[in-house]
mmCIF file of C-alpha atoms in Angstrom:
data_model
loop_
_atom_site.group_PDB
_atom_site.id
_atom_site.type_symbol
_atom_site.label_atom_id
_atom_site.label_comp_id
_atom_site.label_asym_id
_atom_site.label_seq_id
_atom_site.Cartn_x
_atom_site.Cartn_y
_atom_site.Cartn_z
ATOM 1 C CA MET Y 12 32.133 -13.242 17.602
ATOM 2 C CA SER Y 13 32.096 -12.657 13.834
ATOM 3 C CA PRO Y 14 28.833 -12.401 11.851
ATOM 4 C CA ASP Y 15 29.834 -15.476 9.818
ATOM 5 C CA HIS Y 16 30.281 -17.532 12.986
ATOM 6 C CA LEU Y 17 26.947 -16.340 14.369
ATOM 7 C CA LEU Y 18 25.245 -17.172 11.066
ATOM 8 C CA ALA Y 19 26.709 -20.678 11.071
ATOM 9 C CA MET Y 20 25.395 -21.218 14.616
ATOM 10 C CA TYR Y 21 21.998 -19.802 13.623
ATOM 11 C CA ASP Y 22 21.787 -22.227 10.689
ATOM 12 C CA SER Y 23 22.866 -25.247 12.716
ATOM 13 C CA GLN Y 24 20.925 -24.588 15.944
ATOM 14 C CA LEU Y 25 17.866 -22.452 15.228
ATOM 15 C CA ARG Y 26 16.497 -23.793 11.965
ATOM 16 C CA GLY Y 27 14.363 -26.823 11.252
ATOM 17 C CA THR Y 28 13.457 -28.920 14.278
ATOM 18 C CA ALA Y 29 14.167 -26.063 16.725
ATOM 19 C CA GLU Y 30 11.286 -24.145 15.125
ATOM 20 C CA MET Y 31 8.852 -27.026 15.597
ATOM 21 C CA ALA Y 32 8.867 -27.193 19.392
ATOM 22 C CA ASP Y 33 5.208 -26.200 19.841
ATOM 23 C CA ALA Y 34 3.819 -27.865 16.710
ATOM 24 C CA PRO Y 35 1.215 -30.597 17.347
ATOM 25 C CA GLU Y 36 1.863 -32.180 13.920
ATOM 26 C CA VAL Y 37 5.077 -32.121 11.867
ATOM 27 C CA THR Y 38 5.468 -33.616 8.396
ATOM 28 C CA THR Y 39 8.606 -33.947 6.274
ATOM 29 C CA ILE Y 40 8.155 -32.892 2.641
ATOM 30 C CA GLY Y 41 11.474 -33.408 0.869
ATOM 31 C CA PRO Y 42 13.973 -31.130 2.662
ATOM 32 C CA LEU Y 43 11.129 -29.174 4.317
ATOM 33 C CA LEU Y 44 9.491 -29.431 7.710
ATOM 34 C CA ALA Y 45 5.786 -28.573 7.634
ATOM 35 C CA ALA Y 46 3.974 -27.931 10.916
ATOM 36 C CA THR Y 47 0.185 -28.117 11.127
ATOM 37 C CA PHE Y 48 -1.727 -26.185 13.801
ATOM 38 C CA PRO Y 49 -5.353 -27.346 13.468
ATOM 39 C CA ALA Y 50 -6.615 -25.211 16.366
ATOM 40 C CA ARG Y 51 -5.148 -22.125 14.697
ATOM 41 C CA ARG Y 52 -6.176 -23.294 11.211
ATOM 42 C CA ARG Y 53 -2.746 -22.676 9.763
ATOM 43 C CA ALA Y 54 0.502 -24.334 8.724
ATOM 44 C CA PHE Y 55 4.138 -23.262 8.915
ATOM 45 C CA VAL Y 56 6.944 -24.307 6.567
ATOM 46 C CA THR Y 57 10.635 -24.067 7.381
ATOM 47 C CA TYR Y 58 13.844 -26.054 6.821
ATOM 48 C CA PRO Y 59 17.562 -26.295 7.484
ATOM 49 C CA PRO Y 60 19.739 -24.878 4.669
ATOM 50 C CA PHE Y 61 19.540 -26.657 1.313
ATOM 51 C CA SER Y 62 20.082 -25.836 -2.353
ATOM 52 C CA MET Y 63 17.497 -26.317 -5.113
ATOM 53 C CA ASP Y 64 16.266 -24.593 -8.266
ATOM 54 C CA GLY Y 65 14.356 -25.158 -11.498
ATOM 55 C CA PRO Y 66 11.550 -27.730 -11.899
ATOM 56 C CA GLU Y 67 12.549 -29.523 -8.721
ATOM 57 C CA LEU Y 68 11.943 -26.378 -6.620
ATOM 58 C CA ASP Y 69 8.691 -25.673 -8.430
ATOM 59 C CA HIS Y 70 7.482 -29.205 -7.716
ATOM 60 C CA LEU Y 71 8.361 -28.819 -4.037
ATOM 61 C CA VAL Y 72 6.171 -25.707 -3.720
ATOM 62 C CA GLU Y 73 3.365 -27.446 -5.638
ATOM 63 C CA THR Y 74 3.527 -30.390 -3.235
ATOM 64 C CA VAL Y 75 3.147 -28.150 -0.170
ATOM 65 C CA VAL Y 76 0.189 -26.263 -1.658
ATOM 66 C CA ALA Y 77 -1.491 -29.486 -2.758
ATOM 67 C CA ARG Y 78 -1.082 -31.043 0.675
ATOM 68 C CA TYR Y 79 -2.711 -28.164 2.524
ATOM 69 C CA SER Y 80 -5.312 -27.473 -0.138
ATOM 70 C CA ALA Y 81 -6.550 -30.972 0.648
ATOM 71 C CA ASP Y 82 -6.509 -30.413 4.423
ATOM 72 C CA PRO Y 83 -9.771 -28.699 5.487
ATOM 73 C CA ARG Y 84 -8.248 -27.862 8.881
ATOM 74 C CA VAL Y 85 -5.827 -25.360 7.328
ATOM 75 C CA ASP Y 86 -6.786 -21.961 5.914
ATOM 76 C CA SER Y 87 -3.296 -20.472 5.524
ATOM 77 C CA ILE Y 88 0.369 -21.433 5.132
ATOM 78 C CA LYS Y 89 3.296 -19.314 6.290
ATOM 79 C CA TRP Y 90 6.588 -20.110 4.531
ATOM 80 C CA LYS Y 91 9.674 -18.546 6.118
ATOM 81 C CA THR Y 92 12.572 -17.886 3.726
ATOM 82 C CA ARG Y 93 16.140 -16.794 4.509
ATOM 83 C CA ASP Y 94 17.889 -14.509 2.081
ATOM 84 C CA HIS Y 95 21.278 -16.209 2.380
ATOM 85 C CA ASP Y 96 19.964 -19.620 1.292
ATOM 86 C CA PRO Y 97 20.975 -20.846 -2.191
ATOM 87 C CA LEU Y 98 17.352 -20.821 -3.429
ATOM 88 C CA PRO Y 99 17.522 -17.925 -5.925
ATOM 89 C CA HIS Y 100 14.006 -18.224 -7.399
ATOM 90 C CA LEU Y 101 12.068 -19.363 -4.350
ATOM 91 C CA LEU Y 102 10.062 -16.165 -3.823
ATOM 92 C CA ASP Y 103 9.115 -16.085 -7.523
ATOM 93 C CA ARG Y 104 7.889 -19.687 -7.344
ATOM 94 C CA LEU Y 105 5.930 -18.968 -4.169
ATOM 95 C CA ARG Y 106 4.216 -16.003 -5.840
ATOM 96 C CA HIS Y 107 3.444 -18.169 -8.856
ATOM 97 C CA HIS Y 108 1.648 -20.653 -6.603
ATOM 98 C CA GLY Y 109 -0.516 -18.072 -4.863
ATOM 99 C CA PHE Y 110 1.618 -16.866 -1.974
ATOM 100 C CA THR Y 111 1.752 -13.212 -0.968
ATOM 101 C CA VAL Y 112 5.269 -12.110 -0.078
ATOM 102 C CA ASP Y 113 5.540 -9.931 3.026
ATOM 103 C CA GLY Y 114 8.254 -7.433 3.883
ATOM 104 C CA SER Y 115 11.693 -8.564 4.990
ATOM 105 C CA GLU Y 116 13.088 -8.431 8.510
ATOM 106 C CA THR Y 117 16.716 -8.419 9.582
ATOM 107 C CA VAL Y 118 18.030 -11.244 11.746
ATOM 108 C CA LEU Y 119 20.401 -10.102 14.482
ATOM 109 C CA ALA Y 120 22.339 -12.155 17.015
ATOM 110 C CA GLY Y 121 24.817 -11.402 19.751
ATOM 111 C CA ASP Y 122 26.252 -12.206 23.156
ATOM 112 C CA VAL Y 123 23.915 -12.235 26.133
ATOM 113 C CA ASP Y 124 26.597 -10.526 28.218
ATOM 114 C CA ALA Y 125 26.906 -7.649 25.751
ATOM 115 C CA ALA Y 126 23.147 -7.036 25.777
ATOM 116 C CA ILE Y 127 23.130 -6.888 29.573
ATOM 117 C CA ALA Y 128 26.139 -4.562 29.656
ATOM 118 C CA ALA Y 129 24.351 -2.152 27.280
ATOM 119 C CA ASP Y 130 21.428 -1.642 29.689
ATOM 120 C CA PRO Y 131 20.885 2.139 30.048
ATOM 121 C CA GLY Y 132 18.843 1.618 33.224
ATOM 122 C CA VAL Y 133 15.182 2.287 33.900
ATOM 123 C CA PRO Y 134 14.411 6.012 33.615
ATOM 124 C CA PRO Y 135 12.433 7.844 36.308
ATOM 125 C CA HIS Y 136 8.648 7.342 36.358
ATOM 126 C CA TYR Y 137 8.867 3.844 34.836
ATOM 127 C CA SER Y 138 9.087 0.321 36.248
ATOM 128 C CA VAL Y 139 10.022 -3.030 34.682
ATOM 129 C CA GLU Y 140 8.248 -6.249 35.618
ATOM 130 C CA GLN Y 141 7.817 -9.822 34.469
ATOM 131 C CA ALA Y 142 4.218 -10.537 33.453
ATOM 132 C CA VAL Y 143 3.240 -13.494 35.622
ATOM 133 C CA THR Y 144 -0.565 -13.412 35.485
ATOM 134 C CA GLU Y 145 -2.962 -13.933 32.610
ATOM 135 C CA GLY Y 146 -4.089 -10.321 32.818
ATOM 136 C CA ALA Y 147 -0.534 -8.957 32.707
ATOM 137 C CA ILE Y 148 0.436 -11.213 29.790
ATOM 138 C CA ARG Y 149 -2.635 -10.080 27.854
ATOM 139 C CA GLN Y 150 -1.807 -6.418 28.547
ATOM 140 C CA ALA Y 151 1.762 -6.874 27.300
ATOM 141 C CA GLU Y 152 0.705 -8.758 24.163
ATOM 142 C CA ASN Y 153 -2.102 -6.281 23.500
ATOM 143 C CA LEU Y 154 0.349 -3.380 23.563
ATOM 144 C CA ALA Y 155 2.509 -5.100 20.944
ATOM 145 C CA GLY Y 156 -0.500 -5.761 18.708
ATOM 146 C CA ARG Y 157 -1.582 -2.126 18.885
ATOM 147 C CA VAL Y 158 1.926 -0.846 18.152
ATOM 148 C CA PHE Y 159 2.138 -3.130 15.097
ATOM 149 C CA GLN Y 160 -1.373 -1.975 14.084
ATOM 150 C CA ASP Y 161 -2.804 -5.469 13.992
ATOM 151 C CA PRO Y 162 -6.607 -5.753 13.688
ATOM 152 C CA PRO Y 163 -8.412 -6.350 17.012
ATOM 153 C CA GLU Y 164 -9.414 -9.912 16.122
ATOM 154 C CA LEU Y 165 -5.780 -10.822 15.400
ATOM 155 C CA ILE Y 166 -4.616 -9.226 18.640
ATOM 156 C CA ARG Y 167 -7.142 -11.271 20.584
ATOM 157 C CA GLN Y 168 -6.099 -14.455 18.781
ATOM 158 C CA GLN Y 169 -2.430 -13.808 19.569
ATOM 159 C CA GLU Y 170 -3.292 -13.159 23.217
ATOM 160 C CA ASN Y 171 -5.230 -16.428 23.407
ATOM 161 C CA GLU Y 172 -2.424 -18.429 21.805
ATOM 162 C CA LEU Y 173 0.121 -17.003 24.229
ATOM 163 C CA ILE Y 174 -2.106 -17.766 27.222
ATOM 164 C CA GLU Y 175 -2.558 -21.313 25.915
ATOM 165 C CA ARG Y 176 1.225 -21.658 25.765
ATOM 166 C CA TRP Y 177 1.558 -20.151 29.263
ATOM 167 C CA HIS Y 178 -0.684 -22.898 30.604
ATOM 168 C CA SER Y 179 0.922 -25.750 28.636
ATOM 169 C CA ALA Y 180 4.630 -24.789 28.716
ATOM 170 C CA PRO Y 181 5.185 -21.913 31.155
ATOM 171 C CA GLU Y 182 8.905 -22.603 31.378
ATOM 172 C CA SER Y 183 9.425 -22.051 27.647
ATOM 173 C CA PHE Y 184 9.200 -18.247 27.705
ATOM 174 C CA GLU Y 185 8.938 -15.118 29.817
ATOM 175 C CA MET Y 186 6.991 -11.951 29.043
ATOM 176 C CA TRP Y 187 8.329 -8.619 30.297
ATOM 177 C CA ALA Y 188 6.770 -5.169 30.365
ATOM 178 C CA VAL Y 189 7.520 -1.566 31.242
ATOM 179 C CA ARG Y 190 4.801 0.433 32.998
ATOM 180 C CA ASP Y 191 4.563 4.198 33.292
ATOM 181 C CA ASP Y 192 3.785 5.962 36.565
ATOM 182 C CA GLU Y 193 0.063 5.525 35.926
ATOM 183 C CA GLY Y 194 0.431 1.752 35.648
ATOM 184 C CA ARG Y 195 -0.056 1.497 31.893
ATOM 185 C CA VAL Y 196 2.023 -0.967 29.841
ATOM 186 C CA VAL Y 197 4.046 1.184 27.425
ATOM 187 C CA CYS Y 198 6.741 -1.270 26.297
ATOM 188 C CA SER Y 199 6.731 -5.064 26.169
ATOM 189 C CA GLY Y 200 8.533 -8.078 24.778
ATOM 190 C CA ARG Y 201 8.921 -11.840 25.138
ATOM 191 C CA ILE Y 202 11.955 -14.103 25.434
ATOM 192 C CA ASP Y 203 11.829 -17.750 24.338
ATOM 193 C CA PHE Y 204 14.289 -20.274 25.767
ATOM 194 C CA ILE Y 205 15.165 -22.636 22.927
ATOM 195 C CA ASP Y 206 15.918 -26.107 24.253
ATOM 196 C CA GLY Y 207 19.067 -27.844 23.076
ATOM 197 C CA THR Y 208 20.687 -24.647 21.778
ATOM 198 C CA ASP Y 209 22.970 -21.854 22.983
ATOM 199 C CA PHE Y 210 20.266 -19.304 22.106
ATOM 200 C CA ALA Y 211 17.282 -17.495 23.492
ATOM 201 C CA GLY Y 212 14.994 -15.621 21.111
ATOM 202 C CA LEU Y 213 13.528 -12.137 21.514
ATOM 203 C CA TRP Y 214 10.016 -11.696 20.112
ATOM 204 C CA GLY Y 215 7.287 -9.080 19.977
ATOM 205 C CA GLY Y 216 9.340 -6.137 21.236
ATOM 206 C CA ALA Y 217 7.241 -2.971 21.011
ATOM 207 C CA CYS Y 218 7.148 0.492 22.558
ATOM 208 C CA ASP Y 219 4.296 2.981 22.556
ATOM 209 C CA ALA Y 220 5.083 5.952 20.302
ATOM 210 C CA ASP Y 221 4.607 8.465 23.137
ATOM 211 C CA HIS Y 222 7.316 6.785 25.222
ATOM 212 C CA ARG Y 223 10.078 6.231 22.675
ATOM 213 C CA GLY Y 224 13.540 7.753 22.828
ATOM 214 C CA ARG Y 225 13.927 7.104 26.568
ATOM 215 C CA GLY Y 226 15.841 3.817 26.505
ATOM 216 C CA LEU Y 227 12.867 1.627 27.436
ATOM 217 C CA TYR Y 228 13.274 -0.800 24.534
ATOM 218 C CA ARG Y 229 16.993 -1.303 25.176
ATOM 219 C CA THR Y 230 16.341 -1.760 28.900
ATOM 220 C CA LEU Y 231 13.808 -4.446 28.045
ATOM 221 C CA VAL Y 232 16.378 -6.197 25.831
ATOM 222 C CA ALA Y 233 18.801 -6.332 28.761
ATOM 223 C CA GLN Y 234 16.106 -7.442 31.180
ATOM 224 C CA ARG Y 235 15.117 -10.329 28.922
ATOM 225 C CA ALA Y 236 18.780 -11.273 28.460
ATOM 226 C CA ARG Y 237 19.266 -11.773 32.213
ATOM 227 C CA PRO Y 238 17.040 -14.880 32.564
ATOM 228 C CA ALA Y 239 18.669 -16.233 29.397
ATOM 229 C CA GLN Y 240 22.056 -15.855 31.072
ATOM 230 C CA ASP Y 241 20.678 -17.549 34.204
ATOM 231 C CA ARG Y 242 19.662 -20.533 32.071
ATOM 232 C CA GLY Y 243 23.108 -20.836 30.523
ATOM 233 C CA LYS Y 244 22.273 -19.312 27.137
ATOM 234 C CA ARG Y 245 25.232 -17.614 25.462
ATOM 235 C CA PHE Y 246 23.464 -15.762 22.660
ATOM 236 C CA ILE Y 247 20.227 -14.014 21.849
ATOM 237 C CA GLN Y 248 18.625 -13.774 18.421
ATOM 238 C CA VAL Y 249 15.843 -11.589 17.042
ATOM 239 C CA ASP Y 250 14.037 -10.914 13.747
ATOM 240 C CA CYS Y 251 13.495 -7.163 13.666
ATOM 241 C CA SER Y 252 12.146 -4.260 11.644
ATOM 242 C CA GLU Y 253 14.199 -1.351 10.354
ATOM 243 C CA TYR Y 254 12.976 0.739 13.297
ATOM 244 C CA SER Y 255 14.270 -1.484 16.080
ATOM 245 C CA GLN Y 256 17.478 -2.587 14.335
ATOM 246 C CA PRO Y 257 19.573 0.463 15.397
ATOM 247 C CA ILE Y 258 18.489 -0.009 19.029
ATOM 248 C CA LEU Y 259 19.366 -3.693 18.967
ATOM 249 C CA GLN Y 260 22.758 -2.969 17.438
ATOM 250 C CA ARG Y 261 23.440 -0.522 20.264
ATOM 251 C CA ALA Y 262 22.564 -3.418 22.566
ATOM 252 C CA GLY Y 263 25.416 -5.431 21.058
ATOM 253 C CA LEU Y 264 23.583 -7.509 18.431
ATOM 254 C CA THR Y 265 24.916 -7.979 14.887
ATOM 255 C CA PRO Y 266 22.979 -8.373 11.600
ATOM 256 C CA ILE Y 267 23.597 -11.821 10.119
ATOM 257 C CA THR Y 268 20.897 -12.309 7.439
ATOM 258 C CA SER Y 269 17.341 -11.334 6.454
ATOM 259 C CA VAL Y 270 14.105 -13.307 6.521
ATOM 260 C CA THR Y 271 11.088 -12.913 4.282
ATOM 261 C CA ALA Y 272 7.751 -14.574 4.970
ATOM 262 C CA ALA Y 273 5.297 -15.624 2.281
ATOM 263 C CA THR Y 274 1.684 -16.495 3.064
ATOM 264 C CA TRP Y 275 -0.855 -18.599 1.169
ATOM 265 C CA HIS Y 276 -4.556 -18.191 1.959
ATOM 266 C CA ARG Y 277 -7.246 -20.642 0.950
ATOM 267 C CA GLY Y 278 -9.485 -19.148 -1.709
#
């Protein structure tokens, strides 16, 4: 399937309401969808494709900041932008209103079947398993946090949020891990099954530096693609760094756009 076709499906199926599945509160602000997570003290802004510029765009950003500045339950806002959207000055306007712009990630998408076919197999001295207990899920998520060099308090928060989701909607995702011959988690990643779409999403893929170059990450891509295939999903999608992009392309995924997050913090 061509990149343009994959991008059109990404825009129509994975943006907007599909990103709000776990949000306890969702508000429409013009063309935007704003999710509020009081327990996490943060908000998330996204939207289907639209075009806007000039004073109208500036006013839209002002409205979002004003809304959450007045909400004492929210300490931060994450605004997810897509580089192919016709919003040429959005990042400048976000910076002007106090957002910090993070680095960009590449969005890749591809056939589930191709990802499975690219499985190099599990090398000797390693085993692949689905994390099905709280302890195993925490180990897998902790490995990802350490690989991404997140601070310990953030790692713990992310573990807790994932466990909360495991209790409330266990069918919505699966966590997978690779263990070495001493039983340590050395590679991990999650797959989300996105209701009402042809897609499953890969998230949090990480591999310990001492175990890279052995095909573990690509094996974990294929392993996560199998339950997606079982559930009738045709495609997988992932936002990735420059380090994992070559591996994902070898697994049959194609770059279709880039995403850049901007974050506002109270005070």
